[in-house]
């Protein structure tokens, strides 16, 4: 497993700052997504699933973000391109790119991010907007993954 503190300090925070999308709430949500989706261990979905990277984003979601969101946001698209992409396989090879695309995914949502420190609302937000009602993950799993990821 990647060290959580180093992942925050060296990957999440500088990436979100480079995108101009940093906040403590955003950092926590991206970290929680990574802890839930990959436990900061897996770079490809276990089994036959298509999800890639520490945030376990599906290539179809990745491609849709480029085609229907980033394409119309030149400044943000350029900031993401400075980090990596636009190939979905870069989600595996580039931790910062995976984090950037996760944050872009949440940026696309019109509902504001949950407040920093509100783990229950972060779990609900992740479930609704990242895992969706079709996903197998639960809010309880997100909370448990967060807590497990914060154990020393």
PDB file of C-alpha atoms in Angstrom:
ATOM      1  CA  UNK A   1       0.000   0.000   0.000  1.00  0.00           C
ATOM      2  CA  UNK A   2       1.206   3.518  -0.766  1.00  0.00           C
ATOM      3  CA  UNK A   3       1.908   5.550   2.352  1.00  0.00           C
ATOM      4  CA  UNK A   4      -1.177   7.702   2.901  1.00  0.00           C
ATOM      5  CA  UNK A   5       0.651  10.802   4.145  1.00  0.00           C
ATOM      6  CA  UNK A   6       3.110  10.740   1.243  1.00  0.00           C
ATOM      7  CA  UNK A   7       0.271  10.211  -1.210  1.00  0.00           C
ATOM      8  CA  UNK A   8      -1.500  13.297   0.144  1.00  0.00           C
ATOM      9  CA  UNK A   9       1.639  15.442   0.301  1.00  0.00           C
ATOM     10  CA  UNK A  10       3.331  14.356  -2.921  1.00  0.00           C
ATOM     11  CA  UNK A  11       0.436  13.447  -5.199  1.00  0.00           C
ATOM     12  CA  UNK A  12      -2.993  14.729  -4.157  1.00  0.00           C
ATOM     13  CA  UNK A  13      -2.240  18.224  -2.862  1.00  0.00           C
ATOM     14  CA  UNK A  14       0.193  19.350  -5.587  1.00  0.00           C
ATOM     15  CA  UNK A  15      -2.041  17.913  -8.299  1.00  0.00           C
ATOM     16  CA  UNK A  16      -5.147  19.672  -7.054  1.00  0.00           C
ATOM     17  CA  UNK A  17      -3.170  22.889  -6.655  1.00  0.00           C
ATOM     18  CA  UNK A  18      -1.842  22.595 -10.238  1.00  0.00           C
ATOM     19  CA  UNK A  19      -5.433  22.259 -11.435  1.00  0.00           C
ATOM     20  CA  UNK A  20      -6.575  25.230  -9.367  1.00  0.00           C
ATOM     21  CA  UNK A  21      -9.063  22.891  -7.675  1.00  0.00           C
ATOM     22  CA  UNK A  22      -7.494  22.403  -4.255  1.00  0.00           C
ATOM     23  CA  UNK A  23      -9.476  22.489  -1.055  1.00  0.00           C
ATOM     24  CA  UNK A  24      -9.228  20.355   2.047  1.00  0.00           C
ATOM     25  CA  UNK A  25     -12.655  18.938   1.182  1.00  0.00           C
ATOM     26  CA  UNK A  26     -11.509  17.995  -2.334  1.00  0.00           C
ATOM     27  CA  UNK A  27      -8.307  16.436  -1.014  1.00  0.00           C
ATOM     28  CA  UNK A  28     -10.251  14.342   1.498  1.00  0.00           C
ATOM     29  CA  UNK A  29     -12.782  13.207  -1.103  1.00  0.00           C
ATOM     30  CA  UNK A  30     -10.109  12.178  -3.600  1.00  0.00           C
ATOM     31  CA  UNK A  31      -8.187  10.346  -0.873  1.00  0.00           C
ATOM     32  CA  UNK A  32     -11.376   8.627   0.311  1.00  0.00           C
ATOM     33  CA  UNK A  33     -12.155   7.607  -3.263  1.00  0.00           C
ATOM     34  CA  UNK A  34      -8.698   6.063  -3.656  1.00  0.00           C
ATOM     35  CA  UNK A  35      -8.907   4.292  -0.312  1.00  0.00           C
ATOM     36  CA  UNK A  36     -12.307   2.844  -1.181  1.00  0.00           C
ATOM     37  CA  UNK A  37     -11.683   2.032  -4.827  1.00  0.00           C
ATOM     38  CA  UNK A  38      -8.148   0.586  -4.713  1.00  0.00           C
ATOM     39  CA  UNK A  39      -7.067   0.655  -1.059  1.00  0.00           C
ATOM     40  CA  UNK A  40      -4.079   2.546  -2.533  1.00  0.00           C
ATOM     41  CA  UNK A  41      -2.856  -0.869  -3.739  1.00  0.00           C
ATOM     42  CA  UNK A  42      -4.378  -1.821  -7.060  1.00  0.00           C
ATOM     43  CA  UNK A  43      -3.762  -0.177 -10.421  1.00  0.00           C
ATOM     44  CA  UNK A  44      -6.242  -2.298 -12.345  1.00  0.00           C
ATOM     45  CA  UNK A  45      -9.607  -3.576 -11.210  1.00  0.00           C
ATOM     46  CA  UNK A  46      -9.436  -7.084  -9.815  1.00  0.00           C
ATOM     47  CA  UNK A  47     -11.210  -9.720 -11.886  1.00  0.00           C
ATOM     48  CA  UNK A  48     -12.436  -8.737 -15.309  1.00  0.00           C
ATOM     49  CA  UNK A  49     -13.597  -5.188 -14.606  1.00  0.00           C
ATOM     50  CA  UNK A  50     -12.308  -2.294 -16.678  1.00  0.00           C
ATOM     51  CA  UNK A  51     -11.438   0.250 -13.945  1.00  0.00           C
ATOM     52  CA  UNK A  52      -7.910   1.668 -13.955  1.00  0.00           C
ATOM     53  CA  UNK A  53      -5.580   3.486 -11.567  1.00  0.00           C
ATOM     54  CA  UNK A  54      -5.673   4.218  -7.856  1.00  0.00           C
ATOM     55  CA  UNK A  55      -9.063   5.870  -8.300  1.00  0.00           C
ATOM     56  CA  UNK A  56     -10.376   2.924 -10.343  1.00  0.00           C
ATOM     57  CA  UNK A  57     -11.873   5.027 -13.123  1.00  0.00           C
ATOM     58  CA  UNK A  58     -13.408   3.180 -16.042  1.00  0.00           C
ATOM     59  CA  UNK A  59     -12.031   4.068 -19.488  1.00  0.00           C
ATOM     60  CA  UNK A  60     -15.534   5.009 -20.665  1.00  0.00           C
ATOM     61  CA  UNK A  61     -15.823   7.547 -17.842  1.00  0.00           C
ATOM     62  CA  UNK A  62     -12.340   8.869 -18.593  1.00  0.00           C
ATOM     63  CA  UNK A  63     -13.128   9.291 -22.278  1.00  0.00           C
ATOM     64  CA  UNK A  64     -16.480  10.924 -21.541  1.00  0.00           C
ATOM     65  CA  UNK A  65     -14.802  13.484 -19.279  1.00  0.00           C
ATOM     66  CA  UNK A  66     -12.508  14.456 -22.159  1.00  0.00           C
ATOM     67  CA  UNK A  67     -15.212  14.467 -24.839  1.00  0.00           C
ATOM     68  CA  UNK A  68     -18.036  16.135 -22.947  1.00  0.00           C
ATOM     69  CA  UNK A  69     -16.456  18.196 -20.202  1.00  0.00           C
ATOM     70  CA  UNK A  70     -12.769  19.011 -20.582  1.00  0.00           C
ATOM     71  CA  UNK A  71     -13.127  19.752 -24.288  1.00  0.00           C
ATOM     72  CA  UNK A  72     -15.192  22.795 -23.319  1.00  0.00           C
ATOM     73  CA  UNK A  73     -12.911  23.961 -20.512  1.00  0.00           C
ATOM     74  CA  UNK A  74      -9.672  24.898 -22.216  1.00  0.00           C
ATOM     75  CA  UNK A  75      -7.795  26.164 -19.176  1.00  0.00           C
ATOM     76  CA  UNK A  76      -8.658  23.115 -17.070  1.00  0.00           C
ATOM     77  CA  UNK A  77      -7.970  20.746 -19.997  1.00  0.00           C
ATOM     78  CA  UNK A  78      -4.545  22.339 -20.489  1.00  0.00           C
ATOM     79  CA  UNK A  79      -3.777  21.964 -16.778  1.00  0.00           C
ATOM     80  CA  UNK A  80      -4.744  18.293 -16.919  1.00  0.00           C
ATOM     81  CA  UNK A  81      -2.653  17.773 -20.081  1.00  0.00           C
ATOM     82  CA  UNK A  82       0.348  19.273 -18.282  1.00  0.00           C
ATOM     83  CA  UNK A  83      -0.001  16.397 -15.817  1.00  0.00           C
ATOM     84  CA  UNK A  84      -0.691  13.584 -18.313  1.00  0.00           C
ATOM     85  CA  UNK A  85      -3.198  12.008 -20.619  1.00  0.00           C
ATOM     86  CA  UNK A  86      -5.403  11.909 -22.527  1.00  0.00           C
ATOM     87  CA  UNK A  87      -5.017   8.122 -22.834  1.00  0.00           C
ATOM     88  CA  UNK A  88      -6.997   6.141 -20.233  1.00  0.00           C
ATOM     89  CA  UNK A  89      -3.965   3.881 -19.714  1.00  0.00           C
ATOM     90  CA  UNK A  90      -2.228   6.898 -18.185  1.00  0.00           C
ATOM     91  CA  UNK A  91      -4.524   6.338 -15.201  1.00  0.00           C
ATOM     92  CA  UNK A  92      -2.345   3.308 -14.434  1.00  0.00           C
ATOM     93  CA  UNK A  93       1.063   4.800 -15.145  1.00  0.00           C
ATOM     94  CA  UNK A  94       0.658   8.290 -13.696  1.00  0.00           C
ATOM     95  CA  UNK A  95      -0.635   8.720 -10.151  1.00  0.00           C
ATOM     96  CA  UNK A  96      -1.057  12.472 -10.565  1.00  0.00           C
ATOM     97  CA  UNK A  97      -3.086  11.991 -13.718  1.00  0.00           C
ATOM     98  CA  UNK A  98      -5.371   9.485 -11.963  1.00  0.00           C
ATOM     99  CA  UNK A  99      -5.904  11.987  -9.133  1.00  0.00           C
ATOM    100  CA  UNK A 100      -6.490  14.819 -11.611  1.00  0.00           C
ATOM    101  CA  UNK A 101      -9.142  12.869 -13.489  1.00  0.00           C
ATOM    102  CA  UNK A 102     -10.830  11.851 -10.235  1.00  0.00           C
ATOM    103  CA  UNK A 103     -11.000  15.518  -9.211  1.00  0.00           C
ATOM    104  CA  UNK A 104     -12.288  16.514 -12.655  1.00  0.00           C
ATOM    105  CA  UNK A 105     -14.979  13.862 -12.313  1.00  0.00           C
ATOM    106  CA  UNK A 106     -16.131  15.450  -9.057  1.00  0.00           C
ATOM    107  CA  UNK A 107     -15.734  18.986 -10.473  1.00  0.00           C
ATOM    108  CA  UNK A 108     -18.239  18.109 -13.160  1.00  0.00           C
ATOM    109  CA  UNK A 109     -20.899  17.526 -10.485  1.00  0.00           C
ATOM    110  CA  UNK A 110     -23.041  20.590  -9.833  1.00  0.00           C
ATOM    111  CA  UNK A 111     -23.670  19.780  -6.170  1.00  0.00           C
ATOM    112  CA  UNK A 112     -20.974  21.311  -3.931  1.00  0.00           C
ATOM    113  CA  UNK A 113     -18.442  19.000  -2.316  1.00  0.00           C
ATOM    114  CA  UNK A 114     -19.208  17.898   1.230  1.00  0.00           C
ATOM    115  CA  UNK A 115     -17.418  19.886   3.902  1.00  0.00           C
ATOM    116  CA  UNK A 116     -13.989  18.746   5.043  1.00  0.00           C
ATOM    117  CA  UNK A 117     -14.220  16.314   7.921  1.00  0.00           C
ATOM    118  CA  UNK A 118     -17.767  15.199   7.133  1.00  0.00           C
ATOM    119  CA  UNK A 119     -17.012  11.565   6.422  1.00  0.00           C
ATOM    120  CA  UNK A 120     -20.649  10.475   6.270  1.00  0.00           C
ATOM    121  CA  UNK A 121     -21.514  13.051   3.595  1.00  0.00           C
ATOM    122  CA  UNK A 122     -18.316  12.309   1.692  1.00  0.00           C
ATOM    123  CA  UNK A 123     -19.327   8.648   1.598  1.00  0.00           C
ATOM    124  CA  UNK A 124     -22.796   9.560   0.318  1.00  0.00           C
ATOM    125  CA  UNK A 125     -21.321  11.918  -2.309  1.00  0.00           C
ATOM    126  CA  UNK A 126     -18.860   9.250  -3.480  1.00  0.00           C
ATOM    127  CA  UNK A 127     -21.670   6.679  -3.716  1.00  0.00           C
ATOM    128  CA  UNK A 128     -24.004   8.980  -5.630  1.00  0.00           C
ATOM    129  CA  UNK A 129     -21.540  10.551  -8.039  1.00  0.00           C
ATOM    130  CA  UNK A 130     -18.585   8.162  -8.369  1.00  0.00           C
ATOM    131  CA  UNK A 131     -19.774   4.648  -7.617  1.00  0.00           C
ATOM    132  CA  UNK A 132     -23.406   5.411  -8.576  1.00  0.00           C
ATOM    133  CA  UNK A 133     -26.490   3.407  -7.701  1.00  0.00           C
ATOM    134  CA  UNK A 134     -25.345   0.729 -10.165  1.00  0.00           C
ATOM    135  CA  UNK A 135     -22.049   0.192  -8.337  1.00  0.00           C
ATOM    136  CA  UNK A 136     -21.528  -2.489  -5.751  1.00  0.00           C
ATOM    137  CA  UNK A 137     -19.852  -0.208  -3.218  1.00  0.00           C
ATOM    138  CA  UNK A 138     -21.679   1.108  -0.178  1.00  0.00           C
ATOM    139  CA  UNK A 139     -21.342   4.175   1.983  1.00  0.00           C
ATOM    140  CA  UNK A 140     -20.436   1.924   4.909  1.00  0.00           C
ATOM    141  CA  UNK A 141     -17.574   0.409   2.887  1.00  0.00           C
ATOM    142  CA  UNK A 142     -16.291   3.894   2.071  1.00  0.00           C
ATOM    143  CA  UNK A 143     -16.296   4.847   5.749  1.00  0.00           C
ATOM    144  CA  UNK A 144     -14.581   1.588   6.709  1.00  0.00           C
ATOM    145  CA  UNK A 145     -11.974   2.032   3.944  1.00  0.00           C
ATOM    146  CA  UNK A 146     -11.308   5.583   5.166  1.00  0.00           C
ATOM    147  CA  UNK A 147     -10.847   4.434   8.748  1.00  0.00           C
ATOM    148  CA  UNK A 148      -8.667   1.483   7.745  1.00  0.00           C
ATOM    149  CA  UNK A 149      -6.561   3.789   5.574  1.00  0.00           C
ATOM    150  CA  UNK A 150      -5.968   6.044   8.571  1.00  0.00           C
ATOM    151  CA  UNK A 151      -4.754   3.283  10.876  1.00  0.00           C
ATOM    152  CA  UNK A 152      -1.060   3.259  11.575  1.00  0.00           C
TER     153      UNK A 152
END
